[in-house]
Amino acid sequence: MWFLSCSLELIDKSLVHATESAIIDWSYQIQGALKKESSEPLLQGSNPNPKVELEFWKNRCDDLQCIYDQLRTRKVRNMMEVLERVESSYVPAFKAMLMDVEAALTEAQDIHLHLTPLKHHLEDIETVEFSEVKPFLVPLLHVVCLVWVTSKHYNVPVRIVVLLQEICNLLIQQALVYLSPEDLLKGEMEESLGKVQMVLGILNAFKGAFEERREKLHTYYEPGQEVREWDFHAMMVFARLDSFLKRLEVVEDLLATALDLMKLEKIEFSGIKGKALSQQVLDMYEEFQEVYKVFAERTYDCLELTNMEFEQDAFDFQQKVEDIDRRLGSVFIQAFDDASDLEHAFKLLDMFGSLLERPLIAADAADKYSVLISMFNSALDHARLIYSRHIQAELELGSPPVHKNMPPVAGVLSWAQELHIPHLCLSVLAKLLYEMEIPGKALFLSVSF
């Protein structure tokens, strides 16, 4: 006892104080390192991609290994021996800190090991053009499911949601590169519309693939193994992606509308009112060009979700287009009423084409379809009457009547050709009847020509 008492007295109190102060400093620094989460960039609004997640866990693994190695050095063990001899209250705190570092290191090593296979899948998505990304989506989600099932520390909703959000960010990032938003509304409309529709298809396919993997998640588990489902709401994953999809749909509608209204330049009417109606449509075309020119003059990114200036421009454009659509519907009614016969009516339908699918125009034109069916039925009845007379004449003459000075076969073919309803009428009416619920559809489809 006397020897132990002398040993404690020989220990410099200043050394004990310095050692305890060092442990306090280490504790603050290590706790700061341990509290870091991979979700911090997302919470700060920086929209990181999955490579940030993989890099975070790699760096965390390296950093914690370095800390753990330092805490296990001979110098630190000597310091702890000193504190144990004086029965310092900081010894339990140091041991707890060491256990926390060891547990965090084990966690980081496990997560880094399981996330590493994602690397080459992410590189595939980054290296190919976005239009070719679709085949890589299911394999990527397949690996994410394997991570969830096999990792001991990553199979918690908060972490898998972060990873899925970052995958969404990657897809948005690659889509923006593919679309070149600054030129999207300034270039060729048809090409831009095709690109936007391509991106919409791929992003919606990703959402569909996610739901499919979620439903089949139980198939990744071994028999008897506890199944942990993805019971979090999809909105937690797709909040930003859904906002991006909505903006894309606005741009898609804008481009599709612009392509429709570009057809106004080539619309010309015949008949008594033809000249006046053609001038009205030309005026509408010039109005459309003027309002669409706004987008070509803007320097903003139309796909930036915080860009409210584009939202206002798109709203103003839509308001103007609705006014043009109402006036076009009125013009169509006047032109239809002015059509001299069935063939001219069908030429009018063919000339308007997809414009008739626009809701406001379609609402005005709907009443004319029954009139069109009635006109077509009358034409069929007239053709049937001519045919019956021809057959009766053949019975009376003993041979088919033909055009004067024409050989028999050529004469019969010429008569048959004149009897037929023009092909344009048939093709346009068939399209209308197939696409729309119009009275008389079944009757028309039962007619044999």
PDB file of N, CA, C and O in Angstrom, residues 215-252:
ATOM      1  N   GLU A 215     -42.582  -4.122 -55.280  1.00  0.00           N
ATOM      2  CA  GLU A 215     -43.548  -5.215 -55.134  1.00  0.00           C
ATOM      3  C   GLU A 215     -42.863  -6.579 -55.070  1.00  0.00           C
ATOM      4  O   GLU A 215     -43.379  -7.508 -54.446  1.00  0.00           O
ATOM      5  N   LYS A 216     -41.691  -6.693 -55.727  1.00  0.00           N
ATOM      6  CA  LYS A 216     -41.002  -7.985 -55.780  1.00  0.00           C
ATOM      7  C   LYS A 216     -39.839  -8.077 -54.792  1.00  0.00           C
ATOM      8  O   LYS A 216     -39.017  -8.982 -54.884  1.00  0.00           O
ATOM      9  N   LEU A 217     -39.789  -7.152 -53.846  1.00  0.00           N
ATOM     10  CA  LEU A 217     -38.659  -7.108 -52.924  1.00  0.00           C
ATOM     11  C   LEU A 217     -38.542  -8.394 -52.105  1.00  0.00           C
ATOM     12  O   LEU A 217     -37.425  -8.823 -51.767  1.00  0.00           O
ATOM     13  N   HIS A 218     -39.667  -9.020 -51.824  1.00  0.00           N
ATOM     14  CA  HIS A 218     -39.635 -10.245 -51.028  1.00  0.00           C
ATOM     15  C   HIS A 218     -38.897 -11.380 -51.729  1.00  0.00           C
ATOM     16  O   HIS A 218     -38.412 -12.310 -51.084  1.00  0.00           O
ATOM     17  N   THR A 219     -38.794 -11.320 -53.057  1.00  0.00           N
ATOM     18  CA  THR A 219     -38.116 -12.401 -53.799  1.00  0.00           C
ATOM     19  C   THR A 219     -36.604 -12.363 -53.600  1.00  0.00           C
ATOM     20  O   THR A 219     -35.920 -13.330 -53.968  1.00  0.00           O
ATOM     21  N   TYR A 220     -36.074 -11.282 -53.047  1.00  0.00           N
ATOM     22  CA  TYR A 220     -34.635 -11.169 -52.826  1.00  0.00           C
ATOM     23  C   TYR A 220     -34.207 -11.865 -51.523  1.00  0.00           C
ATOM     24  O   TYR A 220     -33.014 -12.042 -51.292  1.00  0.00           O
ATOM     25  N   TYR A 221     -35.162 -12.229 -50.693  1.00  0.00           N
ATOM     26  CA  TYR A 221     -34.843 -12.841 -49.405  1.00  0.00           C
ATOM     27  C   TYR A 221     -34.831 -14.362 -49.512  1.00  0.00           C
ATOM     28  O   TYR A 221     -35.575 -14.958 -50.301  1.00  0.00           O
ATOM     29  N   GLU A 222     -33.986 -14.973 -48.694  1.00  0.00           N
ATOM     30  CA  GLU A 222     -33.941 -16.428 -48.607  1.00  0.00           C
ATOM     31  C   GLU A 222     -35.161 -16.930 -47.829  1.00  0.00           C
ATOM     32  O   GLU A 222     -35.722 -16.200 -47.004  1.00  0.00           O
ATOM     33  N   PRO A 223     -35.590 -18.197 -48.083  1.00  0.00           N
ATOM     34  CA  PRO A 223     -36.715 -18.752 -47.329  1.00  0.00           C
ATOM     35  C   PRO A 223     -36.428 -18.718 -45.822  1.00  0.00           C
ATOM     36  O   PRO A 223     -35.354 -19.093 -45.370  1.00  0.00           O
ATOM     37  N   GLY A 224     -37.398 -18.231 -45.068  1.00  0.00           N
ATOM     38  CA  GLY A 224     -37.245 -18.144 -43.624  1.00  0.00           C
ATOM     39  C   GLY A 224     -36.612 -16.857 -43.151  1.00  0.00           C
ATOM     40  O   GLY A 224     -36.621 -16.561 -41.953  1.00  0.00           O
ATOM     41  N   GLN A 225     -36.065 -16.066 -44.076  1.00  0.00           N
ATOM     42  CA  GLN A 225     -35.430 -14.803 -43.701  1.00  0.00           C
ATOM     43  C   GLN A 225     -36.506 -13.729 -43.521  1.00  0.00           C
ATOM     44  O   GLN A 225     -37.491 -13.683 -44.270  1.00  0.00           O
ATOM     45  N   GLU A 226     -36.331 -12.867 -42.530  1.00  0.00           N
ATOM     46  CA  GLU A 226     -37.305 -11.809 -42.287  1.00  0.00           C
ATOM     47  C   GLU A 226     -37.313 -10.811 -43.449  1.00  0.00           C
ATOM     48  O   GLU A 226     -36.272 -10.308 -43.872  1.00  0.00           O
ATOM     49  N   VAL A 227     -38.484 -10.548 -43.972  1.00  0.00           N
ATOM     50  CA  VAL A 227     -38.632  -9.634 -45.117  1.00  0.00           C
ATOM     51  C   VAL A 227     -38.866  -8.220 -44.596  1.00  0.00           C
ATOM     52  O   VAL A 227     -39.787  -7.982 -43.807  1.00  0.00           O
ATOM     53  N   ARG A 228     -38.039  -7.301 -45.049  1.00  0.00           N
ATOM     54  CA  ARG A 228     -38.194  -5.884 -44.700  1.00  0.00           C
ATOM     55  C   ARG A 228     -38.622  -5.141 -45.966  1.00  0.00           C
ATOM     56  O   ARG A 228     -37.851  -5.004 -46.911  1.00  0.00           O
ATOM     57  N   GLU A 229     -39.857  -4.702 -45.989  1.00  0.00           N
ATOM     58  CA  GLU A 229     -40.412  -4.048 -47.163  1.00  0.00           C
ATOM     59  C   GLU A 229     -40.017  -2.569 -47.218  1.00  0.00           C
ATOM     60  O   GLU A 229     -39.637  -1.978 -46.201  1.00  0.00           O
ATOM     61  N   TRP A 230     -40.135  -1.983 -48.400  1.00  0.00           N
ATOM     62  CA  TRP A 230     -39.987  -0.536 -48.551  1.00  0.00           C
ATOM     63  C   TRP A 230     -41.355   0.069 -48.245  1.00  0.00           C
ATOM     64  O   TRP A 230     -42.163   0.312 -49.152  1.00  0.00           O
ATOM     65  N   ASP A 231     -41.617   0.329 -46.974  1.00  0.00           N
ATOM     66  CA  ASP A 231     -42.937   0.812 -46.579  1.00  0.00           C
ATOM     67  C   ASP A 231     -43.016   2.338 -46.525  1.00  0.00           C
ATOM     68  O   ASP A 231     -44.003   2.893 -46.058  1.00  0.00           O
ATOM     69  N   PHE A 232     -41.984   3.006 -47.031  1.00  0.00           N
ATOM     70  CA  PHE A 232     -42.020   4.470 -47.059  1.00  0.00           C
ATOM     71  C   PHE A 232     -42.805   4.924 -48.288  1.00  0.00           C
ATOM     72  O   PHE A 232     -42.920   4.209 -49.290  1.00  0.00           O
ATOM     73  N   HIS A 233     -43.354   6.135 -48.221  1.00  0.00           N
ATOM     74  CA  HIS A 233     -44.163   6.673 -49.320  1.00  0.00           C
ATOM     75  C   HIS A 233     -43.269   7.049 -50.497  1.00  0.00           C
ATOM     76  O   HIS A 233     -42.181   7.592 -50.317  1.00  0.00           O
ATOM     77  N   ALA A 234     -43.743   6.754 -51.704  1.00  0.00           N
ATOM     78  CA  ALA A 234     -42.960   7.048 -52.906  1.00  0.00           C
ATOM     79  C   ALA A 234     -42.667   8.539 -53.046  1.00  0.00           C
ATOM     80  O   ALA A 234     -41.659   8.920 -53.659  1.00  0.00           O
ATOM     81  N   MET A 235     -43.515   9.381 -52.481  1.00  0.00           N
ATOM     82  CA  MET A 235     -43.294  10.820 -52.560  1.00  0.00           C
ATOM     83  C   MET A 235     -41.962  11.214 -51.933  1.00  0.00           C
ATOM     84  O   MET A 235     -41.323  12.182 -52.361  1.00  0.00           O
ATOM     85  N   MET A 236     -41.509  10.476 -50.926  1.00  0.00           N
ATOM     86  CA  MET A 236     -40.229  10.774 -50.285  1.00  0.00           C
ATOM     87  C   MET A 236     -39.074  10.600 -51.262  1.00  0.00           C
ATOM     88  O   MET A 236     -38.041  11.252 -51.156  1.00  0.00           O
ATOM     89  N   VAL A 237     -39.255   9.713 -52.232  1.00  0.00           N
ATOM     90  CA  VAL A 237     -38.218   9.454 -53.232  1.00  0.00           C
ATOM     91  C   VAL A 237     -38.358  10.393 -54.428  1.00  0.00           C
ATOM     92  O   VAL A 237     -37.372  10.941 -54.920  1.00  0.00           O
ATOM     93  N   PHE A 238     -39.594  10.606 -54.879  1.00  0.00           N
ATOM     94  CA  PHE A 238     -39.816  11.244 -56.174  1.00  0.00           C
ATOM     95  C   PHE A 238     -40.277  12.700 -56.108  1.00  0.00           C
ATOM     96  O   PHE A 238     -40.745  13.235 -57.116  1.00  0.00           O
ATOM     97  N   ALA A 239     -40.165  13.337 -54.958  1.00  0.00           N
ATOM     98  CA  ALA A 239     -40.659  14.715 -54.839  1.00  0.00           C
ATOM     99  C   ALA A 239     -40.045  15.627 -55.907  1.00  0.00           C
ATOM    100  O   ALA A 239     -40.767  16.305 -56.655  1.00  0.00           O
ATOM    101  N   ARG A 240     -38.722  15.635 -56.010  1.00  0.00           N
ATOM    102  CA  ARG A 240     -38.072  16.510 -56.997  1.00  0.00           C
ATOM    103  C   ARG A 240     -38.296  16.004 -58.415  1.00  0.00           C
ATOM    104  O   ARG A 240     -38.521  16.790 -59.343  1.00  0.00           O
ATOM    105  N   LEU A 241     -38.247  14.686 -58.606  1.00  0.00           N
ATOM    106  CA  LEU A 241     -38.455  14.121 -59.940  1.00  0.00           C
ATOM    107  C   LEU A 241     -39.858  14.427 -60.445  1.00  0.00           C
ATOM    108  O   LEU A 241     -40.046  14.764 -61.624  1.00  0.00           O
ATOM    109  N   ASP A 242     -40.855  14.345 -59.575  1.00  0.00           N
ATOM    110  CA  ASP A 242     -42.224  14.655 -59.985  1.00  0.00           C
ATOM    111  C   ASP A 242     -42.363  16.126 -60.383  1.00  0.00           C
ATOM    112  O   ASP A 242     -43.076  16.453 -61.342  1.00  0.00           O
ATOM    113  N   SER A 243     -41.697  17.006 -59.650  1.00  0.00           N
ATOM    114  CA  SER A 243     -41.725  18.433 -60.018  1.00  0.00           C
ATOM    115  C   SER A 243     -41.081  18.645 -61.375  1.00  0.00           C
ATOM    116  O   SER A 243     -41.568  19.437 -62.198  1.00  0.00           O
ATOM    117  N   PHE A 244     -39.991  17.926 -61.625  1.00  0.00           N
ATOM    118  CA  PHE A 244     -39.311  18.018 -62.917  1.00  0.00           C
ATOM    119  C   PHE A 244     -40.203  17.481 -64.035  1.00  0.00           C
ATOM    120  O   PHE A 244     -40.268  18.065 -65.133  1.00  0.00           O
ATOM    121  N   LEU A 245     -40.909  16.388 -63.771  1.00  0.00           N
ATOM    122  CA  LEU A 245     -41.823  15.823 -64.772  1.00  0.00           C
ATOM    123  C   LEU A 245     -42.953  16.798 -65.102  1.00  0.00           C
ATOM    124  O   LEU A 245     -43.336  16.939 -66.270  1.00  0.00           O
ATOM    125  N   LYS A 246     -43.474  17.465 -64.086  1.00  0.00           N
ATOM    126  CA  LYS A 246     -44.541  18.437 -64.326  1.00  0.00           C
ATOM    127  C   LYS A 246     -44.039  19.588 -65.206  1.00  0.00           C
ATOM    128  O   LYS A 246     -44.752  20.040 -66.106  1.00  0.00           O
ATOM    129  N   ARG A 247     -42.811  20.041 -64.949  1.00  0.00           N
ATOM    130  CA  ARG A 247     -42.254  21.109 -65.780  1.00  0.00           C
ATOM    131  C   ARG A 247     -42.053  20.616 -67.215  1.00  0.00           C
ATOM    132  O   ARG A 247     -42.333  21.343 -68.186  1.00  0.00           O
ATOM    133  N   LEU A 248     -41.587  19.391 -67.361  1.00  0.00           N
ATOM    134  CA  LEU A 248     -41.420  18.822 -68.703  1.00  0.00           C
ATOM    135  C   LEU A 248     -42.757  18.738 -69.438  1.00  0.00           C
ATOM    136  O   LEU A 248     -42.828  18.975 -70.646  1.00  0.00           O
ATOM    137  N   GLU A 249     -43.814  18.390 -68.712  1.00  0.00           N
ATOM    138  CA  GLU A 249     -45.136  18.298 -69.334  1.00  0.00           C
ATOM    139  C   GLU A 249     -45.618  19.667 -69.803  1.00  0.00           C
ATOM    140  O   GLU A 249     -46.290  19.777 -70.838  1.00  0.00           O
ATOM    141  N   VAL A 250     -45.279  20.704 -69.046  1.00  0.00           N
ATOM    142  CA  VAL A 250     -45.617  22.067 -69.472  1.00  0.00           C
ATOM    143  C   VAL A 250     -44.896  22.399 -70.778  1.00  0.00           C
ATOM    144  O   VAL A 250     -45.494  22.927 -71.725  1.00  0.00           O
ATOM    145  N   VAL A 251     -43.606  22.061 -70.833  1.00  0.00           N
ATOM    146  CA  VAL A 251     -42.817  22.320 -72.049  1.00  0.00           C
ATOM    147  C   VAL A 251     -43.340  21.477 -73.200  1.00  0.00           C
ATOM    148  O   VAL A 251     -43.432  21.953 -74.347  1.00  0.00           O
ATOM    149  N   GLU A 252     -43.695  20.231 -72.929  1.00  0.00           N
ATOM    150  CA  GLU A 252     -44.236  19.352 -73.980  1.00  0.00           C
ATOM    151  C   GLU A 252     -45.514  19.938 -74.563  1.00  0.00           C
ATOM    152  O   GLU A 252     -45.686  19.995 -75.794  1.00  0.00           O
TER     153      GLU A 252
END
